[in-house]
mmCIF file of C-alpha atoms in Angstrom:
data_model
loop_
_atom_site.group_PDB
_atom_site.id
_atom_site.type_symbol
_atom_site.label_atom_id
_atom_site.label_comp_id
_atom_site.label_asym_id
_atom_site.label_seq_id
_atom_site.Cartn_x
_atom_site.Cartn_y
_atom_site.Cartn_z
ATOM 1 C CA MET A 1 40.443 -16.874 18.474
ATOM 2 C CA SER A 2 40.932 -14.958 15.252
ATOM 3 C CA THR A 3 38.223 -13.440 13.097
ATOM 4 C CA ARG A 4 38.448 -12.279 9.504
ATOM 5 C CA ASP A 5 35.561 -11.028 7.474
ATOM 6 C CA SER A 6 34.557 -9.441 4.260
ATOM 7 C CA GLU A 7 31.006 -8.256 3.759
ATOM 8 C CA ARG A 8 29.946 -11.527 2.153
ATOM 9 C CA VAL A 9 31.951 -14.214 3.979
ATOM 10 C CA LEU A 10 32.956 -14.378 7.642
ATOM 11 C CA ILE A 11 35.853 -16.521 8.873
ATOM 12 C CA THR A 12 36.371 -17.344 12.544
ATOM 13 C CA ILE A 13 39.215 -19.597 13.691
ATOM 14 C CA GLU A 14 39.429 -21.103 17.166
ATOM 15 C CA ASP A 15 41.433 -24.119 18.360
ATOM 16 C CA GLY A 16 42.369 -24.973 14.792
ATOM 17 C CA ILE A 17 38.762 -25.069 13.556
ATOM 18 C CA ALA A 18 37.742 -22.490 10.951
ATOM 19 C CA ILE A 19 34.084 -21.565 10.607
ATOM 20 C CA VAL A 20 33.295 -20.016 7.229
ATOM 21 C CA THR A 21 29.885 -18.345 7.050
ATOM 22 C CA LEU A 22 28.172 -17.207 3.862
ATOM 23 C CA ASN A 23 26.840 -13.867 5.020
ATOM 24 C CA ARG A 24 24.036 -12.514 2.872
ATOM 25 C CA PRO A 25 21.062 -13.696 4.913
ATOM 26 C CA ASP A 26 18.592 -11.163 3.501
ATOM 27 C CA LYS A 27 19.015 -12.892 0.113
ATOM 28 C CA TYR A 28 19.269 -16.456 1.475
ATOM 29 C CA ASN A 29 23.011 -16.189 0.824
ATOM 30 C CA GLY A 30 22.418 -15.946 -2.917
ATOM 31 C CA LEU A 31 25.541 -15.769 -5.053
ATOM 32 C CA ASP A 32 26.298 -12.301 -6.414
ATOM 33 C CA MET A 33 29.696 -11.213 -7.723
ATOM 34 C CA PRO A 34 31.064 -10.116 -4.316
ATOM 35 C CA MET A 35 30.005 -13.502 -2.893
ATOM 36 C CA PHE A 36 31.802 -15.422 -5.651
ATOM 37 C CA GLU A 37 34.935 -13.392 -5.023
ATOM 38 C CA ALA A 38 34.725 -13.672 -1.225
ATOM 39 C CA ILE A 39 34.273 -17.467 -1.258
ATOM 40 C CA THR A 40 37.249 -17.801 -3.593
ATOM 41 C CA ARG A 41 39.393 -15.635 -1.293
ATOM 42 C CA ALA A 42 38.309 -17.629 1.755
ATOM 43 C CA ALA A 43 39.285 -20.959 0.195
ATOM 44 C CA LYS A 44 42.653 -19.634 -0.954
ATOM 45 C CA THR A 45 43.358 -18.082 2.453
ATOM 46 C CA LEU A 46 42.539 -21.245 4.389
ATOM 47 C CA LYS A 47 44.555 -23.380 1.988
ATOM 48 C CA LYS A 48 47.661 -21.461 3.072
ATOM 49 C CA ASP A 49 46.902 -21.530 6.815
ATOM 50 C CA ARG A 50 48.772 -24.578 8.117
ATOM 51 C CA SER A 51 47.344 -24.133 11.624
ATOM 52 C CA VAL A 52 43.790 -24.960 10.476
ATOM 53 C CA ARG A 53 42.811 -28.577 11.225
ATOM 54 C CA ALA A 54 39.196 -28.577 9.972
ATOM 55 C CA ILE A 55 36.775 -26.197 8.259
ATOM 56 C CA ILE A 56 33.026 -25.827 8.729
ATOM 57 C CA LEU A 57 31.172 -24.128 5.885
ATOM 58 C CA ASN A 58 27.704 -22.797 6.737
ATOM 59 C CA GLY A 59 25.174 -20.113 5.853
ATOM 60 C CA ALA A 60 23.834 -17.250 7.957
ATOM 61 C CA GLY A 61 20.101 -16.860 8.506
ATOM 62 C CA ASP A 62 17.428 -19.177 7.140
ATOM 63 C CA ALA A 63 19.379 -20.951 4.382
ATOM 64 C CA PHE A 64 22.724 -22.392 3.444
ATOM 65 C CA CYS A 65 22.640 -20.875 -0.052
ATOM 66 C CA SER A 66 19.804 -20.353 -2.525
ATOM 67 C CA GLY A 67 22.125 -20.422 -5.537
ATOM 68 C CA LEU A 68 22.913 -17.803 -8.150
ATOM 69 C CA ASP A 69 21.304 -14.403 -7.649
ATOM 70 C CA VAL A 70 20.343 -14.171 -11.311
ATOM 71 C CA LYS A 71 18.621 -10.800 -10.990
ATOM 72 C CA THR A 72 21.653 -9.090 -9.472
ATOM 73 C CA VAL A 73 24.317 -10.759 -11.606
ATOM 74 C CA SER A 74 22.421 -10.190 -14.874
ATOM 75 C CA LYS A 75 22.249 -6.429 -14.315
ATOM 76 C CA ASN A 76 25.675 -6.299 -15.943
ATOM 77 C CA PRO A 77 26.185 -8.834 -18.775
ATOM 78 C CA VAL A 78 29.952 -8.533 -18.274
ATOM 79 C CA ASN A 79 29.497 -10.433 -15.009
ATOM 80 C CA PHE A 80 28.734 -13.659 -16.872
ATOM 81 C CA LEU A 81 31.966 -13.256 -18.815
ATOM 82 C CA LYS A 82 33.865 -12.747 -15.551
ATOM 83 C CA LEU A 83 32.320 -15.913 -14.125
ATOM 84 C CA LEU A 84 32.994 -18.148 -17.111
ATOM 85 C CA VAL A 85 36.405 -17.036 -18.381
ATOM 86 C CA LYS A 86 39.252 -19.207 -17.106
ATOM 87 C CA PRO A 87 42.368 -17.102 -16.415
ATOM 88 C CA GLY A 88 45.626 -18.456 -17.808
ATOM 89 C CA ARG A 89 46.323 -22.113 -17.036
ATOM 90 C CA ARG A 90 44.013 -22.342 -14.025
ATOM 91 C CA ILE A 91 41.839 -25.429 -13.859
ATOM 92 C CA SER A 92 38.643 -23.628 -12.788
ATOM 93 C CA ASN A 93 36.914 -20.333 -13.547
ATOM 94 C CA LEU A 94 35.391 -17.983 -10.951
ATOM 95 C CA ALA A 95 32.011 -19.748 -11.004
ATOM 96 C CA GLN A 96 33.637 -23.150 -10.528
ATOM 97 C CA ASN A 97 35.971 -21.916 -7.791
ATOM 98 C CA VAL A 98 33.239 -21.715 -5.160
ATOM 99 C CA GLY A 99 32.841 -25.492 -5.141
ATOM 100 C CA TYR A 100 36.041 -26.832 -6.615
ATOM 101 C CA LEU A 101 38.615 -24.918 -4.549
ATOM 102 C CA TRP A 102 37.485 -26.549 -1.290
ATOM 103 C CA ARG A 103 38.763 -29.861 -2.656
ATOM 104 C CA ASP A 104 42.203 -28.284 -2.937
ATOM 105 C CA VAL A 105 42.284 -27.105 0.698
ATOM 106 C CA PRO A 106 44.343 -29.625 2.728
ATOM 107 C CA ALA A 107 42.113 -29.440 5.813
ATOM 108 C CA PRO A 108 38.849 -31.426 5.654
ATOM 109 C CA VAL A 109 35.775 -29.307 4.902
ATOM 110 C CA ILE A 110 32.338 -29.972 6.415
ATOM 111 C CA ALA A 111 29.353 -28.217 4.816
ATOM 112 C CA VAL A 112 26.438 -27.675 7.213
ATOM 113 C CA THR A 113 23.201 -27.194 5.288
ATOM 114 C CA HIS A 114 19.765 -25.980 6.358
ATOM 115 C CA GLY A 115 16.826 -24.204 4.775
ATOM 116 C CA TYR A 116 17.640 -24.037 1.065
ATOM 117 C CA CYS A 117 20.587 -25.579 -0.756
ATOM 118 C CA PHE A 118 19.839 -24.864 -4.401
ATOM 119 C CA GLY A 119 21.832 -24.720 -7.624
ATOM 120 C CA GLY A 120 25.187 -23.101 -6.995
ATOM 121 C CA GLY A 121 24.666 -23.489 -3.260
ATOM 122 C CA PHE A 122 24.337 -27.245 -3.678
ATOM 123 C CA GLN A 123 27.490 -27.255 -5.790
ATOM 124 C CA ILE A 124 29.378 -25.438 -3.029
ATOM 125 C CA ALA A 125 28.257 -28.099 -0.550
ATOM 126 C CA LEU A 126 29.303 -30.866 -2.952
ATOM 127 C CA GLY A 127 32.813 -29.404 -2.969
ATOM 128 C CA ALA A 128 33.127 -30.148 0.743
ATOM 129 C CA ASP A 129 34.453 -33.467 2.016
ATOM 130 C CA PHE A 130 31.395 -34.030 4.210
ATOM 131 C CA ARG A 131 27.839 -32.663 4.290
ATOM 132 C CA PHE A 132 25.811 -32.506 7.516
ATOM 133 C CA SER A 133 22.184 -31.440 7.078
ATOM 134 C CA THR A 134 18.858 -30.966 8.760
ATOM 135 C CA SER A 135 16.235 -33.454 7.617
ATOM 136 C CA ASP A 136 14.040 -30.696 6.170
ATOM 137 C CA CYS A 137 16.737 -28.846 4.226
ATOM 138 C CA GLU A 138 15.585 -28.532 0.604
ATOM 139 C CA PHE A 139 18.052 -29.465 -2.144
ATOM 140 C CA SER A 140 17.854 -29.027 -5.902
ATOM 141 C CA ILE A 141 20.127 -28.946 -8.922
ATOM 142 C CA MET A 142 17.941 -26.135 -10.169
ATOM 143 C CA GLU A 143 19.731 -24.875 -13.281
ATOM 144 C CA SER A 144 17.511 -26.612 -15.861
ATOM 145 C CA LYS A 145 14.520 -24.700 -14.476
ATOM 146 C CA TRP A 146 16.170 -21.588 -15.926
ATOM 147 C CA GLY A 147 17.293 -23.247 -19.160
ATOM 148 C CA LEU A 148 20.858 -23.710 -17.936
ATOM 149 C CA ILE A 149 23.198 -26.514 -16.918
ATOM 150 C CA PRO A 150 25.139 -26.793 -13.641
ATOM 151 C CA ASP A 151 28.554 -25.191 -14.167
ATOM 152 C CA MET A 152 30.093 -24.735 -10.712
ATOM 153 C CA SER A 153 32.158 -27.962 -10.642
ATOM 154 C CA LEU A 154 29.239 -30.396 -10.192
ATOM 155 C CA THR A 155 30.533 -32.655 -12.977
ATOM 156 C CA VAL A 156 33.618 -33.314 -10.852
ATOM 157 C CA THR A 157 32.014 -33.609 -7.420
ATOM 158 C CA LEU A 158 28.680 -35.329 -8.105
ATOM 159 C CA ARG A 159 30.184 -38.237 -10.027
ATOM 160 C CA GLU A 160 31.963 -39.404 -6.879
ATOM 161 C CA LEU A 161 28.695 -39.717 -4.955
ATOM 162 C CA VAL A 162 25.923 -41.045 -7.206
ATOM 163 C CA PRO A 163 25.502 -43.149 -10.376
ATOM 164 C CA ILE A 164 25.228 -41.335 -13.687
ATOM 165 C CA ASP A 165 21.510 -42.049 -14.176
ATOM 166 C CA LEU A 166 20.650 -40.380 -10.868
ATOM 167 C CA ALA A 167 22.908 -37.429 -11.681
ATOM 168 C CA LYS A 168 21.084 -36.991 -14.990
ATOM 169 C CA GLU A 169 17.664 -37.289 -13.360
ATOM 170 C CA LEU A 170 18.349 -34.687 -10.688
ATOM 171 C CA THR A 171 19.924 -32.317 -13.213
ATOM 172 C CA MET A 172 17.294 -32.652 -15.933
ATOM 173 C CA THR A 173 14.235 -32.459 -13.675
ATOM 174 C CA ALA A 174 15.507 -29.871 -11.150
ATOM 175 C CA ARG A 175 13.254 -31.569 -8.621
ATOM 176 C CA ARG A 176 13.469 -30.710 -4.945
ATOM 177 C CA PHE A 177 14.269 -33.267 -2.277
ATOM 178 C CA ASP A 178 14.890 -33.057 1.450
ATOM 179 C CA GLY A 179 17.826 -33.945 3.663
ATOM 180 C CA THR A 180 16.468 -37.395 4.456
ATOM 181 C CA GLU A 181 16.270 -38.320 0.770
ATOM 182 C CA ALA A 182 19.649 -36.701 0.135
ATOM 183 C CA LYS A 183 21.147 -38.977 2.790
ATOM 184 C CA ALA A 184 19.512 -42.035 1.213
ATOM 185 C CA MET A 185 20.981 -41.071 -2.174
ATOM 186 C CA GLY A 186 24.464 -40.623 -0.721
ATOM 187 C CA LEU A 187 24.542 -36.856 -1.210
ATOM 188 C CA VAL A 188 24.578 -36.067 2.511
ATOM 189 C CA SER A 189 26.930 -37.632 5.061
ATOM 190 C CA ARG A 190 24.789 -37.164 8.170
ATOM 191 C CA VAL A 191 21.296 -35.877 9.012
ATOM 192 C CA SER A 192 20.793 -34.245 12.390
ATOM 193 C CA ASP A 193 18.436 -31.948 14.271
ATOM 194 C CA ASP A 194 21.519 -29.829 15.042
ATOM 195 C CA PRO A 195 24.018 -30.398 12.229
ATOM 196 C CA MET A 196 26.203 -27.487 13.337
ATOM 197 C CA ALA A 197 26.778 -29.033 16.764
ATOM 198 C CA GLU A 198 27.473 -32.399 15.159
ATOM 199 C CA ALA A 199 29.895 -30.792 12.708
ATOM 200 C CA MET A 200 31.728 -29.092 15.581
ATOM 201 C CA ASN A 201 32.103 -32.406 17.406
ATOM 202 C CA PHE A 202 33.384 -34.062 14.248
ATOM 203 C CA ALA A 203 35.798 -31.186 13.566
ATOM 204 C CA ARG A 204 37.200 -31.519 17.098
ATOM 205 C CA GLU A 205 37.668 -35.247 16.513
ATOM 206 C CA LEU A 206 39.583 -34.531 13.297
ATOM 207 C CA ALA A 207 41.674 -31.911 15.093
ATOM 208 C CA GLU A 208 42.845 -34.596 17.535
ATOM 209 C CA ARG A 209 44.570 -36.506 14.728
ATOM 210 C CA SER A 210 47.878 -35.717 13.066
ATOM 211 C CA PRO A 211 47.159 -32.825 10.678
ATOM 212 C CA ASP A 212 49.647 -34.350 8.246
ATOM 213 C CA ALA A 213 47.864 -37.716 8.245
ATOM 214 C CA VAL A 214 44.460 -36.043 7.816
ATOM 215 C CA ALA A 215 45.638 -33.823 4.946
ATOM 216 C CA ALA A 216 47.441 -36.726 3.280
ATOM 217 C CA SER A 217 44.317 -38.894 3.585
ATOM 218 C CA LYS A 218 42.190 -36.231 1.901
ATOM 219 C CA LEU A 219 44.688 -35.850 -0.926
ATOM 220 C CA LEU A 220 45.039 -39.626 -1.268
ATOM 221 C CA PHE A 221 41.346 -40.229 -1.875
ATOM 222 C CA ASN A 222 40.881 -37.139 -4.052
ATOM 223 C CA ARG A 223 43.686 -38.279 -6.340
ATOM 224 C CA SER A 224 43.061 -42.021 -6.340
ATOM 225 C CA TRP A 225 39.287 -42.583 -6.129
ATOM 226 C CA ASN A 226 38.701 -42.705 -9.891
ATOM 227 C CA ALA A 227 42.286 -43.445 -10.880
ATOM 228 C CA THR A 228 43.801 -46.603 -12.300
ATOM 229 C CA ASP A 229 45.077 -49.197 -9.838
ATOM 230 C CA ARG A 230 48.661 -48.267 -10.647
ATOM 231 C CA THR A 231 48.070 -44.568 -10.043
ATOM 232 C CA ALA A 232 46.175 -45.208 -6.799
ATOM 233 C CA LEU A 233 48.924 -47.457 -5.438
ATOM 234 C CA ASP A 234 51.567 -44.925 -6.454
ATOM 235 C CA TRP A 235 49.732 -42.224 -4.485
ATOM 236 C CA GLU A 236 49.680 -44.459 -1.390
ATOM 237 C CA THR A 237 53.450 -44.857 -1.574
ATOM 238 C CA LYS A 238 54.132 -41.210 -2.406
ATOM 239 C CA LEU A 239 52.084 -39.824 0.478
ATOM 240 C CA GLN A 240 53.235 -42.417 3.009
ATOM 241 C CA LYS A 241 56.809 -41.342 2.296
ATOM 242 C CA LYS A 242 55.777 -37.765 2.991
ATOM 243 C CA VAL A 243 54.398 -38.509 6.486
ATOM 244 C CA LEU A 244 56.469 -41.489 7.659
ATOM 245 C CA GLY A 245 59.018 -40.542 10.301
ATOM 246 C CA ARG A 246 58.149 -36.839 10.188
ATOM 247 C CA ALA A 247 57.583 -34.769 13.309
ATOM 248 C CA ASN A 248 53.812 -35.210 13.493
ATOM 249 C CA GLN A 249 54.037 -38.940 12.869
ATOM 250 C CA ARG A 250 56.510 -39.240 15.748
ATOM 251 C CA ILE A 251 54.167 -37.160 17.902
ATOM 252 C CA ALA A 252 51.284 -39.505 17.007
ATOM 253 C CA VAL A 253 53.357 -42.440 18.253
ATOM 254 C CA ALA A 254 54.190 -40.545 21.453
ATOM 255 C CA ARG A 255 50.513 -39.704 22.038
ATOM 256 C CA ASN A 256 49.749 -43.421 21.902
ATOM 257 C CA SER A 257 52.711 -44.329 24.114
ATOM 258 C CA GLY A 258 52.303 -42.396 27.341
ATOM 259 C CA SER A 259 52.262 -38.747 26.217
ATOM 260 C CA PRO A 260 48.617 -38.232 25.170
ATOM 261 C CA ASP A 261 48.734 -34.450 25.606
ATOM 262 C CA LYS A 262 51.746 -33.785 23.401
ATOM 263 C CA PRO A 263 50.585 -31.200 20.846
ATOM 264 C CA TYR A 264 50.925 -31.646 17.126
ATOM 265 C CA GLN A 265 52.855 -29.182 15.029
ATOM 266 C CA ASP A 266 51.172 -27.259 12.221
ATOM 267 C CA ARG A 267 50.706 -29.472 9.189
ATOM 268 C CA ARG A 268 53.189 -29.714 6.382
ATOM 269 C CA ASP A 269 52.372 -28.424 2.918
ATOM 270 C CA PHE A 270 50.404 -30.857 0.762
#
């Protein structure tokens, strides 16, 4: 087991499964500047760790994340500039990083939500590949309540899950809905009385597969889901060439041919 932590985000890695915990429970894991920076560091760190097979993203205390801590961030107007300015040629700014960067991590990411999942917190969860929730978790795209729009990568992540009219409704009204309704709308993958335990079981299942095949599958769908047919088919060919005949693909064959305990190597770079 290895453990890494900053004040705002804790990372524990065991048996190839990384557990990332938003750690500001006294403020329902509200997003202040140190939290934005810590989440960004965590995503970048885990992207580089080729031993990680799956990631579980959760919140300490009584909530997943209550969204932007407006009171704290607004104490210094420069903070808003830091959040919104996009450095150099990077695709996302600091505010967008907290949701968007998880899409760029090769290992699959499972967000486990409970309590509150509001505003920026919801956008973090949408950046994950899967969302497991309690039935009574409260969700809201809350920005319009404060005269704002969602700006933490929701326009990229939400469009893959719901039709545009529903996206507009939830954004314009800022209404709250629970985990059961979120599942019915396609915003949550699974609802459970113990979503953390279910996420752990799922992460272990993912860790039993070739890490190259899992990472390539994530990249395949992220790149092809809204692409043209030609682009999607090109990605299939490109990524199959990257895994076919490689060490982990040969190990997968061996594990299905009499050597079920043969361990996989760390994944390749994707």
